[in-house]
Short mmCIF file of C-alpha atoms in Angstrom, two decimals:
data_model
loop_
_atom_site.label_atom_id
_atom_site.label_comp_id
_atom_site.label_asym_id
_atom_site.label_seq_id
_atom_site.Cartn_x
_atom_site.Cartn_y
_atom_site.Cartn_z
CA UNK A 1 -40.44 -23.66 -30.58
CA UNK A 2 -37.95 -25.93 -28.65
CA UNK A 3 -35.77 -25.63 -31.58
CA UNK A 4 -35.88 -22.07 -32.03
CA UNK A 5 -35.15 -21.53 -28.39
CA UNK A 6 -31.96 -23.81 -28.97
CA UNK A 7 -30.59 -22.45 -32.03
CA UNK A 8 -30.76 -19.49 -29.69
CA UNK A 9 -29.42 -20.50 -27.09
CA UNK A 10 -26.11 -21.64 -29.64
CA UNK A 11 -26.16 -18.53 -31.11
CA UNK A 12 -25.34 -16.75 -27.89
CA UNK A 13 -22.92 -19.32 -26.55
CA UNK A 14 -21.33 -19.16 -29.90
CA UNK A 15 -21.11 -15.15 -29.80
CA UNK A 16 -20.15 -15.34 -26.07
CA UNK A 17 -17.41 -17.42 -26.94
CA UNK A 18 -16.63 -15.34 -29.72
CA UNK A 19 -16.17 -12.58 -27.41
CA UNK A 20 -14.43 -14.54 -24.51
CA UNK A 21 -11.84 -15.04 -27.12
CA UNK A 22 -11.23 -11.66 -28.40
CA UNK A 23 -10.64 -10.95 -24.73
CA UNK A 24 -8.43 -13.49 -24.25
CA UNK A 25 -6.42 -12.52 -27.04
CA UNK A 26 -6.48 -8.75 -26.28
CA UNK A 27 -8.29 -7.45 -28.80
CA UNK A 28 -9.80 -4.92 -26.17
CA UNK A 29 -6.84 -3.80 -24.53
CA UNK A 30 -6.08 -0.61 -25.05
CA UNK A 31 -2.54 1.13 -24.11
CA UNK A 32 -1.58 4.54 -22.45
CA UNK A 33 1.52 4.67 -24.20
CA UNK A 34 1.87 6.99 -26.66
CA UNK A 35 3.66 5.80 -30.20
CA UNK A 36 6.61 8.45 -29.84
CA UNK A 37 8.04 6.70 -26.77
CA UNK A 38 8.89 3.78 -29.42
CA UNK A 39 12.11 6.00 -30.60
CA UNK A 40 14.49 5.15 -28.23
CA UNK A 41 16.63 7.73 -25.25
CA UNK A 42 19.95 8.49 -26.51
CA UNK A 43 22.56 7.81 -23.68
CA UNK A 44 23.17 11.80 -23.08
CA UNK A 45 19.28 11.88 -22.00
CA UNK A 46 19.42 8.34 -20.39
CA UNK A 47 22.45 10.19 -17.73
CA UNK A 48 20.49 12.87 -17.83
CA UNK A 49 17.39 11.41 -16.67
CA UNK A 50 18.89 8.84 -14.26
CA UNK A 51 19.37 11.25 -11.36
CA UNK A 52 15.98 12.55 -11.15
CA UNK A 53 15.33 8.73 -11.84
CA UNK A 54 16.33 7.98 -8.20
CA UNK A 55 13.89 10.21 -6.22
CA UNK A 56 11.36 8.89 -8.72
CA UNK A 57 11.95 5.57 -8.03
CA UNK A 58 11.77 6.22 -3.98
CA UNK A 59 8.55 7.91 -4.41
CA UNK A 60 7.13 4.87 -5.95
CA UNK A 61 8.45 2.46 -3.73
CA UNK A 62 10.01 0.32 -6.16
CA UNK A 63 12.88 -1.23 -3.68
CA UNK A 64 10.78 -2.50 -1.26
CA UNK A 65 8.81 -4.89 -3.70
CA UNK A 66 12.31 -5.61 -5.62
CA UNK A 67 14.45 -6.79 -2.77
CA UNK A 68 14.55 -9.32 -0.01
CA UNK A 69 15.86 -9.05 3.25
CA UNK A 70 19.86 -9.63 2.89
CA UNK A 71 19.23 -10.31 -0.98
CA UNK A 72 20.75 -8.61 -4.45
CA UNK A 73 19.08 -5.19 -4.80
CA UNK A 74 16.51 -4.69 -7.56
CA UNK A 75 16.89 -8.66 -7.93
CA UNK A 76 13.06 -9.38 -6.66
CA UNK A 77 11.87 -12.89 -5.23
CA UNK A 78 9.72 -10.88 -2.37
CA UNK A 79 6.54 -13.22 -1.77
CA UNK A 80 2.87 -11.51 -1.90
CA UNK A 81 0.33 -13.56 -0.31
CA UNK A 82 -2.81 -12.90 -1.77
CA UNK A 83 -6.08 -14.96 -1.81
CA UNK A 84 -5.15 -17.36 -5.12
CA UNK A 85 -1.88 -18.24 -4.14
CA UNK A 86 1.68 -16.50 -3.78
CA UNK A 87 3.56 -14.11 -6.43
CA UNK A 88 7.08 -13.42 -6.52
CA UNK A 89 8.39 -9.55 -7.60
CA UNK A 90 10.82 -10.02 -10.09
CA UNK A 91 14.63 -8.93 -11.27
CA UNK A 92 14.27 -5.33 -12.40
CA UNK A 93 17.83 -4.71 -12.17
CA UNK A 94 19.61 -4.18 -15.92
CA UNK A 95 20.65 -7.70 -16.15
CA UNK A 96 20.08 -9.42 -19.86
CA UNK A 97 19.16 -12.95 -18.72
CA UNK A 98 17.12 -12.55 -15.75
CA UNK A 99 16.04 -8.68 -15.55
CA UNK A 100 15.36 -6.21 -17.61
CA UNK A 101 18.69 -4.86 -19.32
CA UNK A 102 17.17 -6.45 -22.66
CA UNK A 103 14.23 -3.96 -22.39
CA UNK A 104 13.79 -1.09 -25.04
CA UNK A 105 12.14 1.69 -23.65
CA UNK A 106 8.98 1.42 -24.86
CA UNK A 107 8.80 -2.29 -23.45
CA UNK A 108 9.60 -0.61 -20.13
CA UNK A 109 6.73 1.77 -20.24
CA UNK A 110 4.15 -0.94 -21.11
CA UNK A 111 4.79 -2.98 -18.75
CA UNK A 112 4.67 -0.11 -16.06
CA UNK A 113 1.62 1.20 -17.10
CA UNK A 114 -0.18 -1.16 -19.14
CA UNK A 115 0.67 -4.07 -16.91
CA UNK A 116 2.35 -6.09 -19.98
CA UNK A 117 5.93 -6.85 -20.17
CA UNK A 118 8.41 -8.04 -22.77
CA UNK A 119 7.71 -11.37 -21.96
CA UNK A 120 4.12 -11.53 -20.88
CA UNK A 121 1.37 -9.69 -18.73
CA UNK A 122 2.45 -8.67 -15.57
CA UNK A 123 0.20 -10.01 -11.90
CA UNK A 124 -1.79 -6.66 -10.53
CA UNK A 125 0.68 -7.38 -7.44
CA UNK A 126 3.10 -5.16 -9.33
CA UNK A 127 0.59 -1.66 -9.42
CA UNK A 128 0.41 -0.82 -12.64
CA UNK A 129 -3.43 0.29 -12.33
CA UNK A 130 -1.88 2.87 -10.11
CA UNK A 131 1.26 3.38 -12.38
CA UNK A 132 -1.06 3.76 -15.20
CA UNK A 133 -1.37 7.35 -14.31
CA UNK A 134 2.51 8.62 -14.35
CA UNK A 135 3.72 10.80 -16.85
CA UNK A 136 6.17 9.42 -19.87
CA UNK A 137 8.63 11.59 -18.13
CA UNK A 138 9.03 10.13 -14.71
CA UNK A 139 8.22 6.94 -16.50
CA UNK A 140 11.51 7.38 -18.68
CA UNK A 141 13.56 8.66 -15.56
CA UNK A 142 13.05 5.15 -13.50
CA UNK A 143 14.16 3.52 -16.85
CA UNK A 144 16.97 5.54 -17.03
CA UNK A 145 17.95 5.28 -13.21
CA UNK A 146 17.41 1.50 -13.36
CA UNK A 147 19.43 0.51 -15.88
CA UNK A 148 21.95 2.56 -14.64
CA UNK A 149 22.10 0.13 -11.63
CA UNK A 150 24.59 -3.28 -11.42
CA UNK A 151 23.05 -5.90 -13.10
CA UNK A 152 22.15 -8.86 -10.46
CA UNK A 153 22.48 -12.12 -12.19
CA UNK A 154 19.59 -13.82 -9.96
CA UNK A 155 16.55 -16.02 -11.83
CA UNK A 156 13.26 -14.93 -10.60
CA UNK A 157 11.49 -17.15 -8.66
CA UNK A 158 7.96 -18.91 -10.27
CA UNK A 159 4.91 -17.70 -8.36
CA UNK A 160 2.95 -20.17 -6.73
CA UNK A 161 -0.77 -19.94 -8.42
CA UNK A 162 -3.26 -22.77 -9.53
CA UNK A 163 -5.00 -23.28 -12.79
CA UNK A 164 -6.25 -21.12 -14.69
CA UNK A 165 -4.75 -18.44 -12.78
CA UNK A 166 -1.09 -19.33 -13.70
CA UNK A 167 -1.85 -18.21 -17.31
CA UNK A 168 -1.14 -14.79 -17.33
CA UNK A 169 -2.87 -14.44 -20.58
CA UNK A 170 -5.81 -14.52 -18.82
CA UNK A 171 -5.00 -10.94 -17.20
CA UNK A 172 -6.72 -9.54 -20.07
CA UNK A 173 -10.17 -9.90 -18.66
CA UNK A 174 -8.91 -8.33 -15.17
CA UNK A 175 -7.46 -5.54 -17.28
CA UNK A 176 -10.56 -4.96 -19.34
CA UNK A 177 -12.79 -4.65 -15.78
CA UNK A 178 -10.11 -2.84 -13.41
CA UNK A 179 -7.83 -0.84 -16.01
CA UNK A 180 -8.92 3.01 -16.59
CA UNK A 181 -8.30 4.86 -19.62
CA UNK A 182 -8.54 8.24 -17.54
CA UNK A 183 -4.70 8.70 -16.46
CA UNK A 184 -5.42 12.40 -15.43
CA UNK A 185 -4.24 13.82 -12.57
CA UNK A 186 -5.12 16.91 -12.29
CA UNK A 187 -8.22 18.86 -11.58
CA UNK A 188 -8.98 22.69 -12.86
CA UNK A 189 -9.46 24.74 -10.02
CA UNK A 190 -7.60 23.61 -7.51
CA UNK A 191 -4.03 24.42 -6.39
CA UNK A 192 -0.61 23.21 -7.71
CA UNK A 193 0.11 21.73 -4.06
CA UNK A 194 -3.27 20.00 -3.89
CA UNK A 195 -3.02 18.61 -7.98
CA UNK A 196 0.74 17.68 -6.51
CA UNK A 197 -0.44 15.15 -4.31
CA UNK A 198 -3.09 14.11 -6.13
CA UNK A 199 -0.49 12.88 -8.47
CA UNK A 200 1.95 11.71 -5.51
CA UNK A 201 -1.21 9.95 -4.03
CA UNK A 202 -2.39 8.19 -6.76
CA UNK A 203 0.27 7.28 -8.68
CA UNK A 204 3.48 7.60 -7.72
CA UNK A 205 2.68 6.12 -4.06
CA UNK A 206 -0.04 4.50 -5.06
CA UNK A 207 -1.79 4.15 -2.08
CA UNK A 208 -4.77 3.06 -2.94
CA UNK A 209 -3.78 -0.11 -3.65
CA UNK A 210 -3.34 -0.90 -0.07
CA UNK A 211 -6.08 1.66 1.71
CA UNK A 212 -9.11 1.31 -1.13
CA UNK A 213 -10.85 -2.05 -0.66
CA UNK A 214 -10.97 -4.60 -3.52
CA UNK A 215 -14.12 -6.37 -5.62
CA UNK A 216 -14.80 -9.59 -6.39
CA UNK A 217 -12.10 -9.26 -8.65
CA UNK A 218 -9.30 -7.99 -6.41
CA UNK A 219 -9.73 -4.62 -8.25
CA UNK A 220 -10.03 -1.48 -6.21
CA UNK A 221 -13.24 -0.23 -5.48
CA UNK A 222 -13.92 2.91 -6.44
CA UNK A 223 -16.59 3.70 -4.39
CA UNK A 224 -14.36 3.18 -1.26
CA UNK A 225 -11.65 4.91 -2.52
CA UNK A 226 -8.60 5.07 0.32
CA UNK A 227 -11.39 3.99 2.96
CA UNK A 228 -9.00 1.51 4.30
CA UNK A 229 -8.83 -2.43 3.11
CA UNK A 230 -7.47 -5.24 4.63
CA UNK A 231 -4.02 -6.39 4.03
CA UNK A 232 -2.74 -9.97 4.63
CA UNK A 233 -4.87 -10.13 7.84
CA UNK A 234 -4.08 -6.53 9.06
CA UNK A 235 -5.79 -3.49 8.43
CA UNK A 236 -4.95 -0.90 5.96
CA UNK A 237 -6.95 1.97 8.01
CA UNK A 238 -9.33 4.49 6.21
CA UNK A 239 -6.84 7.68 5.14
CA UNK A 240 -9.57 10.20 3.43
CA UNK A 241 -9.90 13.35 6.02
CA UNK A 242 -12.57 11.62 7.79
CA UNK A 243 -10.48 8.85 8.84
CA UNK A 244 -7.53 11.02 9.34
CA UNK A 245 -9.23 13.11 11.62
CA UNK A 246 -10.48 10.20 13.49
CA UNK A 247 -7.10 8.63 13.95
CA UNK A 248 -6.09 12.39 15.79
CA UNK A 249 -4.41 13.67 12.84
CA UNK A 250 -4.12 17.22 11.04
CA UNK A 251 -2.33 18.00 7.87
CA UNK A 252 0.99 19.32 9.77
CA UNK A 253 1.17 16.41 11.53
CA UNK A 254 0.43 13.97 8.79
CA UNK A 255 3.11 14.99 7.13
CA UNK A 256 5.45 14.46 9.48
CA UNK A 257 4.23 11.22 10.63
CA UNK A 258 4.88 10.26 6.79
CA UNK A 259 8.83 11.29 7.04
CA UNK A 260 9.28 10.25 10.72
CA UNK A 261 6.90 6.99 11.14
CA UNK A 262 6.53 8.32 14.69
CA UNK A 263 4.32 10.53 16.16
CA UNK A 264 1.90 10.91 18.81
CA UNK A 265 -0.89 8.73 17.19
CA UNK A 266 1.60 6.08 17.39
CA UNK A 267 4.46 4.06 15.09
CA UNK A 268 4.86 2.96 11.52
CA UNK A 269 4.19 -1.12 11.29
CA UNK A 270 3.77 -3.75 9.14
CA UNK A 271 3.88 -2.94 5.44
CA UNK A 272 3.84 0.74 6.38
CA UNK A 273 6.92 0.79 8.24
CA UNK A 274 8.63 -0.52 4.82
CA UNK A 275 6.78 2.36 2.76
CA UNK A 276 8.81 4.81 5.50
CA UNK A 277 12.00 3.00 5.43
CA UNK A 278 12.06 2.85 1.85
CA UNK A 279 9.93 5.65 0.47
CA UNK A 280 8.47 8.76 2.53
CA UNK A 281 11.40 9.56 4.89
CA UNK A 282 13.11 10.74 1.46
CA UNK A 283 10.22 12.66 0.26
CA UNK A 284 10.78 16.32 -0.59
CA UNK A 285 9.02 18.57 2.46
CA UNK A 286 6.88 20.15 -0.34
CA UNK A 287 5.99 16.38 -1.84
CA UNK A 288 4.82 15.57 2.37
CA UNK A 289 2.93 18.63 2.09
CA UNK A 290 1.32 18.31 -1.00
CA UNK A 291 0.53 14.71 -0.13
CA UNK A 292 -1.16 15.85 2.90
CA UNK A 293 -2.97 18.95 1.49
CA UNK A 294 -4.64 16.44 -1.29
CA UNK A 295 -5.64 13.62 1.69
CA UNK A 296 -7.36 16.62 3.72
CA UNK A 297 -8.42 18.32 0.85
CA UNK A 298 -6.30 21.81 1.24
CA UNK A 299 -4.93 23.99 -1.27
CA UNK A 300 -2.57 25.09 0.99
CA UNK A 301 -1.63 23.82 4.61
CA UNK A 302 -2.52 25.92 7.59
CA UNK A 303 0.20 27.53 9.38
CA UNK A 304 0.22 25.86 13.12
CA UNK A 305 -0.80 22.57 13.73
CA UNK A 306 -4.29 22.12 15.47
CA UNK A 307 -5.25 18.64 16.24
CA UNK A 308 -8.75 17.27 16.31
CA UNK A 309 -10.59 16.39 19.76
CA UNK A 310 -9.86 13.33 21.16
CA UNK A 311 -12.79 10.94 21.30
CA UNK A 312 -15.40 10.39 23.98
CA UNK A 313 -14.80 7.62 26.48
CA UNK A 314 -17.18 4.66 26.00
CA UNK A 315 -18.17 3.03 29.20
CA UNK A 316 -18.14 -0.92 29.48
CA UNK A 317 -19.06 -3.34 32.03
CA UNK A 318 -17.85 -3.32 35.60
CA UNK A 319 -16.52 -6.97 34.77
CA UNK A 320 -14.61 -6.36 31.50
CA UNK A 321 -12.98 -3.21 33.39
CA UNK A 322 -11.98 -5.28 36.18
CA UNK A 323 -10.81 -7.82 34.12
CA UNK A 324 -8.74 -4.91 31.53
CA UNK A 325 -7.23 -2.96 34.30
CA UNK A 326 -5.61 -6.06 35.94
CA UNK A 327 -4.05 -7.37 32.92
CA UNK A 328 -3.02 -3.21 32.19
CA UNK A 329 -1.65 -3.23 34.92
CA UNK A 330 -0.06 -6.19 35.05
CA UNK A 331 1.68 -6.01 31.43
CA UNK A 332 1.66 -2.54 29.84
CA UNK A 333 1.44 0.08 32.61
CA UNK A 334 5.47 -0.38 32.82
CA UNK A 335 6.03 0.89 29.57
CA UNK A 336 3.13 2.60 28.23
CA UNK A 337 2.70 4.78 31.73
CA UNK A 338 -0.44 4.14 34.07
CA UNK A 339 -2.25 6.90 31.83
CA UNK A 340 -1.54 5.75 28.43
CA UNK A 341 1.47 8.92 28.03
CA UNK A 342 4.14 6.04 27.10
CA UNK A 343 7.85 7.36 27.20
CA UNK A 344 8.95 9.79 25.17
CA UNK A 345 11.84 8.15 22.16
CA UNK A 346 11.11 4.84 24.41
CA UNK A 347 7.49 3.67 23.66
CA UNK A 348 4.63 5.16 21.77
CA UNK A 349 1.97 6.80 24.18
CA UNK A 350 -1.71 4.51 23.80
CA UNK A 351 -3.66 7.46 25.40
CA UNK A 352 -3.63 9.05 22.17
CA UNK A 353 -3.01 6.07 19.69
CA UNK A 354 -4.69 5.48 16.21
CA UNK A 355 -4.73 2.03 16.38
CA UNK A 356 -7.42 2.37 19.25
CA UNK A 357 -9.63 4.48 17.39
CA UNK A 358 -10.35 2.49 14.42
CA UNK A 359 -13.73 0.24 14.29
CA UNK A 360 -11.46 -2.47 13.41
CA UNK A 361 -9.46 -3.95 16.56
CA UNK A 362 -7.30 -6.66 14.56
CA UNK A 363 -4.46 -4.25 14.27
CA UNK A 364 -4.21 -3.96 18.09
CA UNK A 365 -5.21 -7.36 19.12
CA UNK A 366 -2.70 -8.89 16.69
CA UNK A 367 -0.03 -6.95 18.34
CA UNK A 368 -1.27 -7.73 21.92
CA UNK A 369 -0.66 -11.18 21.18
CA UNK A 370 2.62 -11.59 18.87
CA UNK A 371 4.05 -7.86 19.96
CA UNK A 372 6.16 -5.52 17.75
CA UNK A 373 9.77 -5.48 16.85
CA UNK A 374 12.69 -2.58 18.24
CA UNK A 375 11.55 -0.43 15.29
CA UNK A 376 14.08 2.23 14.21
CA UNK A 377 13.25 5.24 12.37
CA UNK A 378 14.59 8.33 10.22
CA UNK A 379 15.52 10.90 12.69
CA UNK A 380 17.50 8.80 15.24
CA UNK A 381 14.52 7.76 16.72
CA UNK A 382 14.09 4.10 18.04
CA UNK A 383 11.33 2.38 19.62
CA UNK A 384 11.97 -0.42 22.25
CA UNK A 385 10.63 -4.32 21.38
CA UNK A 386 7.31 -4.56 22.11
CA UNK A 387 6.81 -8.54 23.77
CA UNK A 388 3.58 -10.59 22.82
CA UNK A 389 1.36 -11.68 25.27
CA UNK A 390 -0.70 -14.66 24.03
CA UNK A 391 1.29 -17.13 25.97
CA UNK A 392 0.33 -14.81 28.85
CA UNK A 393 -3.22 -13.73 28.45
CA UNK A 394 -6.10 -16.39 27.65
CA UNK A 395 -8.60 -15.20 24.64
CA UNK A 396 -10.69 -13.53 27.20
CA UNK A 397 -8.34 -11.30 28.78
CA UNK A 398 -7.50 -9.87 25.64
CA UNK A 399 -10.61 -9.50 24.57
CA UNK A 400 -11.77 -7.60 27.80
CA UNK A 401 -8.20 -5.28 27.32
CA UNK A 402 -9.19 -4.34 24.00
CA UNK A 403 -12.49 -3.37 24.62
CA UNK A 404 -11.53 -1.41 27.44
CA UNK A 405 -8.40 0.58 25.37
CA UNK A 406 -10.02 0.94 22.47
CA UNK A 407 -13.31 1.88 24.96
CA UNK A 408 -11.53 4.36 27.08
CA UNK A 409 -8.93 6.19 24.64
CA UNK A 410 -10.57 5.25 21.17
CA UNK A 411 -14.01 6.48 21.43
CA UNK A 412 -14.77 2.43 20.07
CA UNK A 413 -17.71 0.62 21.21
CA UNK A 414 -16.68 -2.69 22.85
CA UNK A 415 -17.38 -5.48 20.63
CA UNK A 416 -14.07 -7.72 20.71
CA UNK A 417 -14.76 -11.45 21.56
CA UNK A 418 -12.83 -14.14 22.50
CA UNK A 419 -13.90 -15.97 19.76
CA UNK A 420 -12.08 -13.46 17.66
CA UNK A 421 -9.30 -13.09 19.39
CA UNK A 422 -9.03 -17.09 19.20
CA UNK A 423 -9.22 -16.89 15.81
CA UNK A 424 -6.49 -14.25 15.34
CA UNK A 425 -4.12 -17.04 17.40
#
């Protein structure tokens, strides 16, 4: 019996194995990318594509992961921190040695949507489970407009990951759990505008790679699709309609928040301010719209905007209120206005600011304590530096200020300690 039960026992380890191997050597990977896109673009169609190219590449973000700060454009080396270690975006500018001016076309659209490049699979930090789902057409345009670019002769920099994860071999097993074979993106029934920015949504923005929290296996989660995630230690905030709504949003002014970064509800930060610097301020006004009609689930937008009702103050303790209003008083009523109205083209209003109303406060409490940046934005607008206030406020004092904001303009029970707010320091 004992040997029956071992022989087993091998036979499953040796089928496992079998298996694990097959993986490993992609057996089971299956591509999006149809054969024809092996013949190559003549250069007539390659200057013909490159234009429309540009707003393709805008609309999928593609700069802001392929530059640094005062660096070569499309020449890469921006860090992602994620939990296993730090990756590097690499040279996508046409250069032979060091980007991708070696590429064939096809090459190109593998590695965009099947997440393996001429040289290797490519880290999920590059989006290519969202990319997965653009057409061959605006596929081919960003090949067309990026090798139409100056070639940057600057060597990628190697990521920083331990073993096993720095074998990117082993990406087969995260593609064969977190890579769909449905790349449609459209849905019978509903209207051009709304399949629009489905599409824009995503693919081309891909936004649920920041707003859909991951599994296990750093995969998005499809049963929390865009119900916000967290995002090197700030939070990317739920954006279906429900959250939307909550945050004091409606489709008209959703879409302008996405060209502008500014609006009532507040100002573009962190990784968002990038997308608007880089990305949405250039959208087309019937791409905003779209976008907006898909994330509050509209064929069409309504005419005149009518925003959602503010949320019901929450009342705290005497203590914490004496405690908030003192250090409101003492450094924000200056420039956000004894009522929360801010200054108009100065300093964003808190009354009526999205930040407050989310059931996460790390957003706000990490800028109560390091501040925000002068901020400027499309439109002329600019937004005075914001100061940080952890040299000035102990653990408890912003604790008790949160609670009371988020309490009295957010609608948010208070449940901020100073424990977390340590923490956060």
């Amino acid at each position: 019996m004992a040997r029956k039960l071992l022989l087993a026992a091998l036979a499953v380890a040796v089928v496992g194995a079998l298996a694990a191997g097959a993986v490993f050597l992609g057996l089971f990977e299956r591509s999006v990318v149809a054969r024809e896109i092996e013949q190559p673009l003549t250069a007539e169609q390659m200057k013909g594509l490159a234009k429309r190219g540009a707003y393709v590449a805008v609309a999928a973000d593609c700069y802001a992961c392929h530059v640094v700060k005062g660096g070569a454009p499309w020449a890469g080396g921006l860090p992602f921190e994620t939990p296993f270690g730090t990756i590097f975006s690499t040279n996508i500018s046409p250069d032979k040695d060091h980007g991708i001016g070696s590429w064939t076309r096809a090459e190109f659209h593998r590695a965009v949507r099947d997440g393996v490049g001429k040289h290797g699979h490519l880290y999920p930090a590059m989006p290519y489970a969202s990319y997965r789902k653009l057409t061959a057409d605006d596929v081919d345009a960003v090949y067309a407009f990026l090798m139409s670019r100056e070639p940057m002769k600057v060597a990628n920099k190697a990521n920083h990951l331990p073993f096993p994860l720095n074998i990117r071999q082993g990406l087969t097993f995260w593609n064969l759990v977190n890579l769909s074979s449905n790349t449609k993106t459209e849905v019978a029934g509903r209207s051009a505008m709304w399949n629009r920015g489905l599409y824009l949504t995503d693919a081309l923005a891909h936004c649920g790679e920041c707003h859909t929290p991951r599994n296990l296996a750093m995969g998005m989660k499809e049963s929390g699709y865009l119900q916000g995630s967290e995002l090197e230690g700030v939070v990317a905030p739920d954006i279906t309609k429900a959250g939307l709504t909550r945050m004091g949003f409606d489709p008209l002014v959703f879409a302008s928040f996405m060209k502008s970064g500014i609006s009532a509800q507040g100002a573009m930060t962190n990784q968002m301010f990038e997308v608007v610097h880089f990305s949405t301020q250039y959208f087309t006004a019937d791409d905003l719209a779209a976008m907006s009609a898909y994330l509050f689930d509209l064929d069409t937008l309504p005419e005149r905007v009518t925003p959602p009702a503010p949320p019901q103050p929450v009342a705290v303790s005497a203590d914490v209120a004496t405690s908030a209003r003192a250090s409101y008083l003492a450094v924000c009523a200056s420039c956000h206005g004894i009522e929360g109205q801010g200054i108009p083209h100065v300093v964003v209003p808190l009354a009526t600011n999205a930040s407050l109303r989310l059931a996460d406060a790390r957003n706000l409490n990490r800028v109560i304590l390091a501040g925000i940046p002068a901020q400027r934005f499309p439109g002329l607008e600019r937004m005075q530096p914001m100061p940080g206030f952890s040299a000035h406020l102990s653990d408890q004092q912003v604790a008790d200020l949160s609670n009371w904001l988020r309490a009295s303009w957010g609608g948010q029970q208070p449940s901020v300690t100073a424990d977390e707010v340590k923490r956060l320091r």
